[in-house]
Amino acid sequence: MKFVDEVVIEAHAGNGGNGCVSFRREKFIPFGGPNGGDGGRGGHVIARADVNLNTLVDFRFSKLHRGRNGEHGRGADQYGAGGDDKVLRMPVGTLIFDAETDELIADLVQDGQEIIIARGGQGGLGNLHFKSSVNRAPRESTKGQEGEHRKLRLELKVLADVGLLGMPNAGKSTLISAVSNARPKIADYPFTTLYPNLGVVRLGPGRSFVIADIPGLIEGAAEGQGLGHQFLRHLQRTKLLLHIVDMAPIEEGADPVKDVRAIVAELKKYDADLAAKPRWLVLNKLDLLPEDERDAAVKNLLRRLRYKGPVFPISALAREGLDPLLHAIAEHIGQSKPVETVEPDPRFRDDFRDDVRP
């Protein structure tokens, strides 16, 4: 399935039905009075978060989404039926913006969460509502209101507890496949990962977390080098970043210290808040170094970086050093506060969905 994390769509809610002008006419009742019913409400366009989806590909070619119009009112006090709502299923983690004003409308962070993104028009009033003691035969009615038309930008930010950072071929995909049920593509060439992969790590009853692997960054990503910054948004909801460092690069003249500094610089260029998240160094591929040189290589890297945070020497391929890393992550996540979400526009809160049918 193709991974799509940003699309623009149009949502057209249904129009309300018109009110009816009608009078009761029956045998022996010559002046029955008005009995024109109201028009029905137009159908809303509703966004619903669905945990079973992980991409916006369904909206890539389906751009226009309409709610049904409400029926017109009829005589004999018959009200028009409301139009059916159009429900759009979106992945959990989708942000919905007004494409014209860039205003955040909703942030879908829970499975089953619903939000009205285009409100259907109210139905018009029939002449039944206009009768009075001085106007016993009103020939007045109102037309139904037009439904909202909105142009929306959908942006997906995956929900994960831990995000993996690193240069291409640093071993991020190997690590996520070793500790979780994810099975990303693994090969010996750069940019094997072309879209984010999610994996669930289970350490026991009630102890699990979600880890996200994104395509590798390189120096100059802010200028569009490699795959650029387009996937870094998927790390903005994480509580912890694991910076995977290749301790045995195959490229001649490659320097792990330079690579680490390049990644940190790209993070700061993209988002200062993302760069400020807790970031642990995971030194990978130590099995490719001679045993008597490993400790010296780790100490030399930390001395040059002047890094004082947590460090985990591992070999993802050989499954060495993974248990201490995973238990430390679980403990850190258990102590972390929930990730704050952006407050949506109050006009589109669930409180205003009193007229949405179940």
XYZ file of C-alpha atoms in Angstrom:
358
model
C 0.000 0.000 0.000
C 1.334 3.424 -0.895
C 2.090 5.645 2.097
C 0.530 9.108 1.818
C 0.741 11.542 4.732
C -0.539 14.828 3.284
C -3.481 15.546 0.967
C -5.954 18.335 0.194
C -9.665 17.546 -0.090
C -12.961 19.390 -0.401
C -15.921 18.740 1.898
C -19.388 19.833 0.785
C -22.124 19.368 3.363
C -25.689 18.800 2.166
C -28.180 21.629 1.742
C -31.262 21.831 3.921
C -34.623 21.060 2.340
C -37.126 23.836 1.663
C -40.227 24.391 3.794
C -43.605 23.684 2.230
C -46.660 25.908 1.722
C -49.740 23.702 2.017
C -53.275 23.827 3.446
C -55.467 21.101 4.837
C -58.252 20.269 2.389
C -60.758 17.611 3.391
C -64.476 17.049 2.871
C -66.594 19.128 5.251
C -63.455 21.030 6.415
C -63.269 24.006 4.071
C -60.832 26.021 6.176
C -58.402 23.433 7.525
C -55.514 25.809 7.985
C -51.835 25.519 7.080
C -50.099 22.138 7.277
C -46.856 22.609 5.344
C -43.948 20.752 6.939
C -40.291 21.775 7.421
C -37.424 20.701 5.226
C -34.862 18.204 6.496
C -31.330 19.026 7.613
C -28.523 18.541 5.126
C -25.996 15.803 5.832
C -22.785 16.697 7.660
C -19.320 15.652 6.505
C -17.738 13.921 9.520
C -14.134 12.803 10.092
C -13.741 9.630 12.162
C -10.429 8.293 13.471
C -9.832 4.627 12.656
C -6.959 2.732 14.249
C -7.002 0.219 11.379
C -5.759 2.822 8.882
C -2.177 4.072 8.641
C -2.155 6.179 5.474
C -4.199 8.859 3.716
C -3.973 7.087 0.380
C -7.781 6.782 0.171
C -7.961 10.552 -0.248
C -5.197 10.775 -2.837
C -7.571 10.532 -5.797
C -10.926 10.980 -4.033
C -10.887 14.732 -3.492
C -14.557 15.731 -3.255
C -16.809 14.450 -0.488
C -20.476 15.452 -0.196
C -23.207 15.002 2.363
C -26.713 14.362 1.032
C -29.266 17.156 0.769
C -32.248 17.159 3.102
C -35.684 16.431 1.671
C -38.213 19.215 1.134
C -41.168 19.489 3.460
C -44.595 18.279 2.271
C -48.240 18.837 3.094
C -50.205 17.047 5.822
C -47.605 18.128 8.407
C -44.918 15.946 6.776
C -41.374 17.044 7.569
C -38.606 16.241 5.115
C -36.055 13.577 6.071
C -32.568 14.680 7.025
C -29.759 13.974 4.574
C -27.336 11.137 5.291
C -24.024 12.188 6.795
C -20.809 11.476 4.903
C -18.322 9.800 7.264
C -14.643 9.927 6.263
C -12.424 7.333 7.969
C -8.950 8.696 8.704
C -5.889 7.276 10.458
C -5.390 8.039 14.134
C -2.937 10.942 14.280
C -4.476 12.944 11.423
C -4.531 16.721 11.736
C -7.211 18.583 9.792
C -6.465 22.156 8.702
C -8.495 24.730 6.817
C -6.526 24.919 3.571
C -7.304 28.606 3.065
C -6.573 29.975 6.546
C -4.247 27.187 7.809
C -6.377 27.041 10.983
C -6.356 23.762 12.877
C -9.850 22.264 12.917
C -9.204 18.931 14.614
C -6.484 16.589 15.847
C -7.652 12.959 15.737
C -5.709 11.239 18.491
C -8.127 8.544 19.688
C -9.722 5.645 17.868
C -13.378 6.398 17.127
C -13.028 10.147 17.694
C -15.389 12.117 15.462
C -15.514 15.735 14.377
C -17.798 17.615 11.993
C -15.635 19.187 9.299
C -18.510 20.595 7.213
C -21.904 21.258 8.780
C -25.101 20.541 6.859
C -27.588 23.337 6.235
C -30.697 23.660 8.396
C -34.021 22.848 6.789
C -36.461 25.614 5.899
C -39.693 26.276 7.796
C -43.096 25.357 6.389
C -46.094 27.670 6.570
C -47.258 25.747 9.624
C -44.863 27.949 11.644
C -46.262 31.244 10.387
C -49.907 30.946 11.452
C -51.188 33.348 14.054
C -54.397 34.884 15.263
C -54.136 37.597 12.616
C -52.674 35.439 9.832
C -54.683 32.261 9.663
C -53.726 31.356 6.083
C -50.009 32.159 5.748
C -48.423 31.601 2.392
C -44.931 31.967 3.728
C -42.104 29.483 3.993
C -38.338 29.618 4.091
C -35.731 27.891 1.980
C -33.215 25.512 3.408
C -29.768 26.792 4.262
C -26.798 25.896 2.117
C -24.351 23.418 3.596
C -20.783 24.415 4.387
C -18.137 24.106 1.689
C -14.608 23.740 3.009
C -11.229 23.062 1.460
C -9.177 21.024 3.928
C -5.582 19.906 4.267
C -5.042 16.565 5.960
C -1.686 15.887 7.569
C -0.772 12.589 9.206
C 1.586 12.418 12.175
C 1.898 8.845 13.363
C 1.378 8.163 17.052
C 4.470 6.541 18.529
C 6.242 6.607 21.883
C 9.761 6.275 20.489
C 11.267 7.550 17.237
C 14.414 6.323 15.492
C 16.866 8.816 13.998
C 19.995 8.244 12.037
C 21.854 8.284 8.778
C 20.822 5.907 5.982
C 22.063 2.354 6.628
C 22.671 3.040 10.320
C 20.565 -0.023 11.190
C 17.243 1.555 12.172
C 15.137 -0.937 10.219
C 17.187 -3.846 11.559
C 16.627 -2.601 15.108
C 12.866 -2.200 14.783
C 12.576 -5.656 13.197
C 14.653 -7.155 16.030
C 12.581 -5.721 18.879
C 9.049 -5.594 17.443
C 6.647 -7.255 15.037
C 7.459 -4.783 12.234
C 9.029 -6.210 9.092
C 10.473 -3.295 7.121
C 12.547 -3.731 4.008
C 16.233 -4.212 4.833
C 19.000 -3.965 2.237
C 22.634 -2.900 1.913
C 22.001 0.395 0.104
C 20.952 3.851 1.344
C 17.315 4.930 1.687
C 15.922 1.406 1.817
C 13.168 2.833 4.052
C 10.964 5.150 2.005
C 8.129 5.714 4.495
C 7.607 5.414 8.267
C 7.241 1.975 9.834
C 5.593 1.323 13.191
C 6.279 -1.580 15.509
C 4.895 -2.592 18.896
C 7.446 -3.702 21.488
C 5.997 -5.983 24.203
C 8.036 -6.618 27.340
C 5.316 -8.276 29.374
C 1.749 -7.781 30.608
C 0.978 -4.076 30.592
C 4.472 -3.163 29.383
C 4.563 -2.193 25.749
C 5.327 0.809 23.593
C 5.233 1.837 19.943
C 8.406 2.596 18.034
C 8.597 4.490 14.718
C 11.277 4.162 12.056
C 11.538 6.957 9.500
C 13.758 7.269 6.394
C 17.327 8.269 7.128
C 18.473 11.877 7.260
C 21.607 13.237 5.672
C 23.395 16.554 5.900
C 21.572 19.112 3.774
C 18.118 17.619 4.288
C 16.759 21.132 4.921
C 17.764 21.985 1.357
C 16.067 18.873 -0.001
C 19.038 16.503 0.009
C 18.015 12.842 0.192
C 14.368 12.609 1.220
C 14.551 15.969 2.983
C 12.591 16.730 6.132
C 9.243 15.468 4.884
C 9.018 12.574 7.374
C 10.319 14.315 10.502
C 6.773 15.383 11.398
C 6.125 11.767 12.384
C 8.521 12.144 15.321
C 6.862 15.236 16.790
C 4.459 13.234 18.974
C 7.119 10.913 20.402
C 8.357 11.025 23.997
C 11.880 9.833 23.211
C 14.288 9.858 20.262
C 16.812 7.069 19.722
C 19.745 8.320 17.684
C 21.175 5.269 15.906
C 24.891 5.641 15.163
C 26.750 3.384 12.755
C 30.018 2.565 14.567
C 31.460 0.658 11.603
C 30.589 2.675 8.460
C 31.644 1.096 5.203
C 32.227 4.386 3.401
C 35.866 5.382 3.300
C 36.529 8.438 5.466
C 33.117 8.327 7.153
C 33.110 9.761 10.683
C 30.340 8.762 13.163
C 30.901 11.972 15.142
C 30.339 14.119 12.065
C 27.205 12.128 11.243
C 25.763 12.667 14.740
C 26.378 16.413 14.573
C 24.821 16.607 11.114
C 21.627 14.920 12.324
C 21.371 17.253 15.336
C 21.843 20.270 13.081
C 19.064 19.091 10.748
C 16.717 18.591 13.716
C 17.315 22.170 14.867
C 16.665 23.499 11.370
C 13.370 21.638 11.189
C 11.880 22.191 14.654
C 13.537 23.458 17.845
C 10.971 21.627 19.999
C 11.766 18.337 18.260
C 15.492 18.905 18.758
C 14.855 19.536 22.463
C 13.195 16.148 23.047
C 15.115 13.553 25.095
C 17.614 11.907 22.730
C 19.622 8.796 23.564
C 22.608 7.523 21.633
C 22.359 3.914 20.433
C 25.736 2.792 19.104
C 25.007 0.070 16.574
C 27.098 -2.493 14.657
C 29.666 -2.903 17.422
C 29.909 -6.574 16.460
C 31.824 -5.460 13.354
C 34.621 -4.010 15.491
C 37.279 -6.150 17.187
C 36.384 -6.802 20.826
C 39.526 -5.119 22.136
C 38.700 -1.917 20.207
C 35.018 -1.482 21.110
C 35.368 0.262 24.467
C 37.979 2.648 23.086
C 35.793 3.497 20.084
C 32.780 4.257 22.322
C 34.812 6.413 24.727
C 36.438 8.306 21.857
C 33.047 9.100 20.278
C 31.530 10.312 23.559
C 34.602 12.426 24.339
C 34.515 14.149 20.950
C 30.753 14.745 21.169
C 30.913 15.821 24.835
C 27.747 13.811 25.273
C 26.549 13.154 28.842
C 23.205 11.423 28.223
C 22.277 7.729 28.162
C 24.347 5.555 25.807
C 23.553 1.997 24.694
C 26.141 -0.041 22.739
C 24.281 -2.700 20.749
C 24.290 -4.929 17.715
C 20.792 -5.044 16.253
C 21.698 -7.797 13.805
C 23.214 -10.034 16.470
C 20.527 -9.103 19.063
C 23.208 -7.988 21.522
C 22.589 -5.307 24.144
C 18.879 -4.930 23.326
C 17.362 -5.928 26.690
C 18.923 -3.063 28.729
C 17.837 -0.616 26.017
C 14.241 -1.816 25.909
C 13.776 -1.866 29.681
C 15.254 1.636 29.974
C 12.830 2.869 27.289
C 9.846 1.293 29.057
C 10.840 2.906 32.353
C 11.323 6.315 30.716
C 7.976 6.181 28.908
C 6.200 5.131 32.100
C 7.519 8.263 33.806
C 6.811 10.597 30.881
C 3.825 12.869 30.785
C 1.246 12.361 28.016
C 2.081 14.119 24.769
C 0.187 17.401 24.557
C -2.051 17.872 21.550
C -3.034 21.118 19.933
C -6.438 22.354 21.073
C -8.802 22.286 18.076
C -11.083 25.090 17.008
C -13.876 25.142 19.665
C -16.507 25.543 16.962
C -15.839 21.960 15.891
C -15.800 20.241 19.302
C -17.948 17.228 19.978
C -20.140 19.450 22.203
C -21.612 20.919 19.044
C -22.620 17.558 17.579
C -26.027 17.420 19.223
C -27.800 17.052 15.917
C -25.603 14.244 14.556
C -27.445 10.985 14.412
C -25.701 7.940 15.967
